[in-house]
CSV table of C-alpha atoms in Angstrom, one decimal:
chain,number,residue,atom,x,y,z
A,29,MET,CA,15.0,-8.6,11.9
A,30,ARG,CA,14.1,-9.6,8.4
A,31,ILE,CA,10.8,-7.9,7.3
A,32,GLY,CA,8.9,-9.1,4.3
A,33,ILE,CA,6.5,-6.7,2.5
A,34,PHE,CA,4.4,-7.4,-0.6
A,35,ASP,CA,2.0,-5.7,-2.9
A,36,SER,CA,0.7,-5.9,-6.5
A,37,GLY,CA,3.3,-3.5,-7.7
A,38,LEU,CA,4.8,-0.1,-6.9
A,39,GLY,CA,2.4,0.9,-4.2
A,40,GLY,CA,3.9,-1.1,-1.4
A,41,VAL,CA,7.2,0.6,-1.9
A,42,ASN,CA,5.6,3.6,-0.1
A,43,VAL,CA,5.0,1.3,2.9
A,44,LEU,CA,8.6,0.0,2.6
A,45,SER,CA,9.8,3.6,2.7
A,46,SER,CA,7.8,4.4,5.8
A,47,MET,CA,9.1,1.3,7.6
A,48,ILE,CA,12.7,2.1,6.7
A,49,LYS,CA,12.4,5.7,8.0
A,50,LYS,CA,11.0,4.4,11.3
A,51,TYR,CA,13.3,1.3,11.6
A,52,PRO,CA,16.3,1.9,9.3
A,53,ASN,CA,18.6,-0.8,10.7
A,54,ASN,CA,16.8,-3.9,9.5
A,55,GLU,CA,16.7,-6.2,6.6
A,56,TYR,CA,13.8,-5.6,4.2
A,57,ILE,CA,12.7,-8.0,1.5
A,58,TYR,CA,10.0,-6.6,-0.9
A,59,PHE,CA,8.0,-8.3,-3.5
A,60,GLY,CA,5.8,-6.5,-6.1
A,61,ASP,CA,3.7,-8.7,-8.4
A,62,THR,CA,3.8,-6.3,-11.3
A,63,ILE,CA,3.0,-9.0,-13.9
A,64,ASN,CA,-0.4,-9.5,-12.3
A,65,LEU,CA,-1.2,-5.8,-11.7
A,66,PRO,CA,-3.8,-4.6,-10.9
A,67,TYR,CA,-5.2,-6.6,-8.0
A,68,GLY,CA,-8.2,-4.3,-7.4
A,69,ASN,CA,-10.6,-5.9,-9.9
A,70,LYS,CA,-9.7,-9.6,-9.2
A,71,GLU,CA,-12.0,-12.1,-7.5
A,72,LYS,CA,-11.2,-13.4,-4.0
A,73,LYS,CA,-10.1,-16.9,-5.1
A,74,GLU,CA,-7.4,-15.4,-7.4
A,75,LEU,CA,-6.4,-12.8,-4.8
A,76,LEU,CA,-5.8,-15.6,-2.3
A,77,THR,CA,-3.7,-17.6,-4.8
A,78,LEU,CA,-1.5,-14.6,-5.6
A,79,ALA,CA,-1.1,-13.6,-2.0
A,80,LYS,CA,0.0,-17.1,-1.0
A,81,LYS,CA,2.6,-17.1,-3.8
A,82,ALA,CA,4.0,-13.9,-2.5
A,83,ILE,CA,4.0,-15.1,1.1
A,84,ASN,CA,5.6,-18.4,0.2
A,85,PHE,CA,8.3,-16.5,-1.7
A,86,LEU,CA,9.0,-14.2,1.3
A,87,ILE,CA,9.1,-17.2,3.7
A,88,LYS,CA,11.8,-18.8,1.5
A,89,LYS,CA,13.7,-15.6,2.0
A,90,ASN,CA,13.7,-16.3,5.7
A,91,VAL,CA,11.7,-13.2,6.8
A,92,ASP,CA,10.5,-13.0,10.4
A,93,ILE,CA,7.3,-11.1,9.7
A,94,ILE,CA,5.2,-10.2,6.7
A,95,ILE,CA,3.4,-6.9,6.0
A,96,ILE,CA,0.6,-7.0,3.4
A,97,ALA,CA,1.1,-3.7,1.8
A,98,CYS,CA,-1.9,-4.0,-0.4
A,99,GLY,CA,-5.4,-2.6,0.5
A,100,THR,CA,-7.2,-5.2,-1.7
A,101,ILE,CA,-5.5,-8.2,-0.2
A,102,SER,CA,-5.8,-6.7,3.3
A,103,SER,CA,-9.6,-6.1,2.9
A,104,ASN,CA,-10.5,-9.4,1.3
A,105,CYS,CA,-8.0,-12.1,2.3
A,106,TYR,CA,-6.3,-11.2,5.6
A,107,SER,CA,-8.4,-13.5,7.8
A,108,GLU,CA,-7.8,-16.6,5.6
A,109,LEU,CA,-4.1,-15.9,5.3
A,110,THR,CA,-3.5,-15.5,9.1
A,111,LYS,CA,-5.3,-18.9,9.6
A,112,GLU,CA,-3.1,-20.7,7.1
A,113,TYR,CA,0.4,-19.3,8.1
A,114,LYS,CA,2.2,-19.4,11.4
A,115,ILE,CA,4.5,-16.5,10.6
A,116,PRO,CA,3.2,-13.1,12.0
A,117,ILE,CA,1.3,-11.3,9.2
A,118,TYR,CA,0.1,-7.7,9.4
A,119,ASP,CA,-2.4,-6.1,7.2
A,120,ILE,CA,-2.3,-2.4,6.1
A,121,ILE,CA,-5.9,-1.5,6.8
A,122,SER,CA,-6.6,-2.5,10.4
A,123,PRO,CA,-4.2,0.1,12.0
A,124,THR,CA,-5.8,2.8,9.8
A,125,ILE,CA,-9.3,1.9,10.9
A,126,ASN,CA,-8.2,1.8,14.6
A,127,TYR,CA,-6.6,5.3,14.1
A,128,LEU,CA,-9.8,6.7,12.5
A,129,THR,CA,-12.1,5.1,15.1
A,130,ASN,CA,-10.2,6.9,17.9
A,131,SER,CA,-9.7,10.2,16.0
A,132,ASN,CA,-11.8,13.4,16.0
A,133,TYR,CA,-12.4,13.1,12.3
A,134,GLN,CA,-16.1,12.9,11.6
A,135,ASN,CA,-16.5,13.3,7.8
A,136,ILE,CA,-14.0,10.8,6.3
A,137,GLY,CA,-13.4,10.2,2.6
A,138,VAL,CA,-11.9,7.0,1.4
A,139,ILE,CA,-10.5,6.2,-2.1
A,140,GLY,CA,-9.5,2.7,-3.0
A,141,THR,CA,-9.7,-0.2,-5.5
A,142,ILE,CA,-12.9,-1.7,-6.6
A,143,LYS,CA,-12.6,-4.8,-4.3
A,144,THR,CA,-11.4,-2.7,-1.3
A,145,ILE,CA,-14.4,-0.3,-1.5
A,146,GLU,CA,-16.8,-3.2,-2.2
A,147,SER,CA,-15.6,-5.0,1.0
A,148,ASN,CA,-17.0,-2.1,3.1
A,149,ILE,CA,-14.1,-2.5,5.5
A,150,PHE,CA,-14.0,1.2,6.1
A,151,ASN,CA,-17.6,1.4,7.2
A,152,ILE,CA,-16.7,2.7,10.7
A,153,PRO,CA,-19.6,3.2,13.2
A,154,ASN,CA,-20.4,6.8,14.3
A,155,LYS,CA,-18.5,8.3,11.4
A,156,ASN,CA,-19.7,9.8,8.2
A,157,ILE,CA,-17.9,7.8,5.5
A,158,LEU,CA,-17.8,8.7,1.8
A,159,MET,CA,-16.2,6.0,-0.2
A,160,LYS,CA,-15.3,5.9,-3.9
A,161,LYS,CA,-13.8,3.4,-6.2
A,162,THR,CA,-10.8,5.0,-8.1
A,163,PRO,CA,-9.2,2.2,-10.2
A,164,ASN,CA,-8.1,4.6,-12.8
A,165,LEU,CA,-5.5,6.2,-10.5
A,166,VAL,CA,-3.3,3.1,-10.2
A,167,PRO,CA,-2.3,2.9,-13.9
A,168,ILE,CA,-1.7,6.7,-13.9
A,169,ILE,CA,0.8,6.2,-11.1
A,170,GLU,CA,2.4,3.0,-12.4
A,171,ASN,CA,2.9,4.6,-15.9
A,172,ASN,CA,4.5,7.7,-14.3
A,173,GLU,CA,1.8,10.0,-15.6
A,174,ILE,CA,0.9,11.9,-12.5
A,175,GLU,CA,2.0,15.4,-13.7
A,176,LYS,CA,0.6,14.8,-17.2
A,177,LYS,CA,-2.9,13.8,-15.8
A,178,GLN,CA,-3.1,16.1,-12.8
A,179,LYS,CA,-6.3,17.7,-13.9
A,180,GLU,CA,-7.9,14.2,-14.4
A,181,ILE,CA,-6.8,13.2,-10.9
A,182,ILE,CA,-8.3,16.3,-9.3
A,183,LYS,CA,-11.6,16.0,-11.2
A,184,GLU,CA,-11.8,12.4,-10.0
A,185,LEU,CA,-11.6,13.5,-6.3
A,186,GLN,CA,-13.8,16.6,-6.3
A,187,ASP,CA,-16.4,14.7,-4.3
A,188,PHE,CA,-14.1,14.9,-1.2
A,189,LYS,CA,-13.5,18.6,-1.0
A,190,ASN,CA,-15.7,18.9,2.1
A,191,SER,CA,-14.2,15.9,3.9
A,192,ASP,CA,-12.2,16.4,7.1
A,193,VAL,CA,-9.6,13.8,5.9
A,194,LEU,CA,-9.1,11.6,2.8
A,195,VAL,CA,-7.9,8.1,3.4
A,196,LEU,CA,-5.5,6.9,0.7
A,197,GLY,CA,-7.0,3.4,0.8
A,198,CYS,CA,-4.5,2.0,-1.8
A,199,THR,CA,-0.8,2.1,-1.1
A,200,HIS,CA,-0.2,3.5,-4.6
A,201,TYR,CA,-2.0,6.7,-3.7
A,202,PRO,CA,0.6,8.4,-1.4
A,203,LEU,CA,2.3,9.4,-4.6
A,204,LEU,CA,-0.7,11.7,-5.2
A,205,LYS,CA,-0.5,13.3,-1.7
A,206,LYS,CA,1.0,16.6,-2.7
A,207,ILE,CA,-1.3,17.1,-5.7
A,208,ILE,CA,-4.4,16.3,-3.5
A,209,GLU,CA,-3.5,18.5,-0.6
A,210,LYS,CA,-2.4,21.4,-2.7
A,211,ASN,CA,-5.4,21.5,-5.1
A,212,LEU,CA,-8.3,20.2,-2.9
A,213,LYS,CA,-7.0,21.5,0.5
A,214,ILE,CA,-7.7,18.2,2.2
A,215,LYS,CA,-5.6,16.4,4.7
A,216,THR,CA,-4.6,12.9,3.5
A,217,LEU,CA,-4.0,9.8,5.5
A,218,ASP,CA,-1.2,7.5,4.5
A,219,MET,CA,-1.7,3.9,5.6
A,220,GLY,CA,2.1,3.1,5.3
A,221,GLN,CA,2.9,5.9,7.8
A,222,ILE,CA,0.3,4.6,10.2
A,223,ILE,CA,1.4,1.0,10.2
A,224,SER,CA,5.0,2.1,10.7
A,225,GLU,CA,3.9,3.8,13.9
A,226,THR,CA,1.9,0.8,15.0
A,227,ILE,CA,4.3,-2.1,14.5
A,228,ASN,CA,6.9,-2.3,17.3
A,229,LEU,CA,10.2,-3.6,15.9
A,230,THR,CA,13.8,-3.7,17.2
A,231,ASN,CA,16.6,-2.2,15.1
A,232,ASN,CA,19.5,-4.5,14.1
A,233,SER,CA,22.9,-3.4,13.2
A,234,GLN,CA,22.7,-4.6,9.6
A,235,THR,CA,20.8,-2.7,6.9
A,236,LEU,CA,19.5,-4.4,3.8
A,237,CYS,CA,16.9,-3.6,1.2
A,238,GLU,CA,16.1,-6.0,-1.6
A,239,LEU,CA,13.2,-5.5,-4.0
A,240,TYR,CA,11.9,-8.3,-6.2
A,241,PHE,CA,9.3,-7.8,-9.0
A,242,SER,CA,7.7,-10.2,-11.4
A,243,LYS,CA,8.0,-7.7,-14.2
A,244,ILE,CA,10.4,-4.7,-14.4
A,245,ASP,CA,10.2,-1.7,-16.8
A,246,ARG,CA,11.7,1.8,-17.0
A,247,ASN,CA,8.7,3.5,-15.3
A,248,LEU,CA,8.9,1.2,-12.4
A,249,LEU,CA,12.6,1.9,-11.8
A,250,ILE,CA,12.0,5.6,-12.1
A,251,ASN,CA,9.2,5.6,-9.6
A,252,ILE,CA,11.2,3.5,-7.1
A,253,SER,CA,14.0,6.1,-7.3
A,254,HIS,CA,11.5,8.8,-6.4
A,255,ILE,CA,10.3,6.9,-3.3
A,256,LEU,CA,13.4,5.4,-1.8
A,257,ASP,CA,16.3,7.5,-0.6
A,258,ASN,CA,18.4,4.6,0.9
A,259,ASN,CA,20.5,2.0,-0.9
A,260,TYR,CA,18.6,-0.8,-2.5
A,261,ASN,CA,18.9,-3.5,-5.1
A,262,VAL,CA,16.2,-4.5,-7.6
A,263,TYR,CA,15.8,-8.1,-8.9
A,264,LEU,CA,13.5,-9.8,-11.4
A,265,LYS,CA,11.7,-12.8,-9.7
């Protein structure tokens, strides 16, 4: 099976990694729209335009399904995209909400982009939800400054020290998992891991991993090497 995955940049590579670990023998085509990063502060009309360009690109690559590995697109555009395209499209947030709804977690923290938090998509009935916009974290991750700005990251997330679990509501954020759990003693929830457990795929005999980006720099290549263990090729789209 050929699986298409897209995001605004590096973040969706975390989702790609989770999918490969769960279903290693498949063909993965990834697109990161790094030239238009970040998506989190863009209006819905522009988000739809960017999402359609990504989907059209993946369709031309003959993928069988598409995973929206972007919290902002998932929370703001998923309904419209599924109505426009016949190809099966999965969003990154719905499986996480289903998991939380059926969990024993009561005090749930959520961090995400401006547009994801403003969508109120994580407003789950009968749960105490504390949400916070954390747009400053994405450039820290993209610029490979996590260690350098560790104190700034922890200060940003102090509000969640009494939460039962912290939802990493942007696919960039799993790269902060170790720092958050070590310093704040909070369990984190990775949406990429959840969707990999939710989607039911068959494994093929052929393994392929191609990553396309609209802009490539040294930090991006370094970060990808930290996330992916398998063989992959990177291309400029």
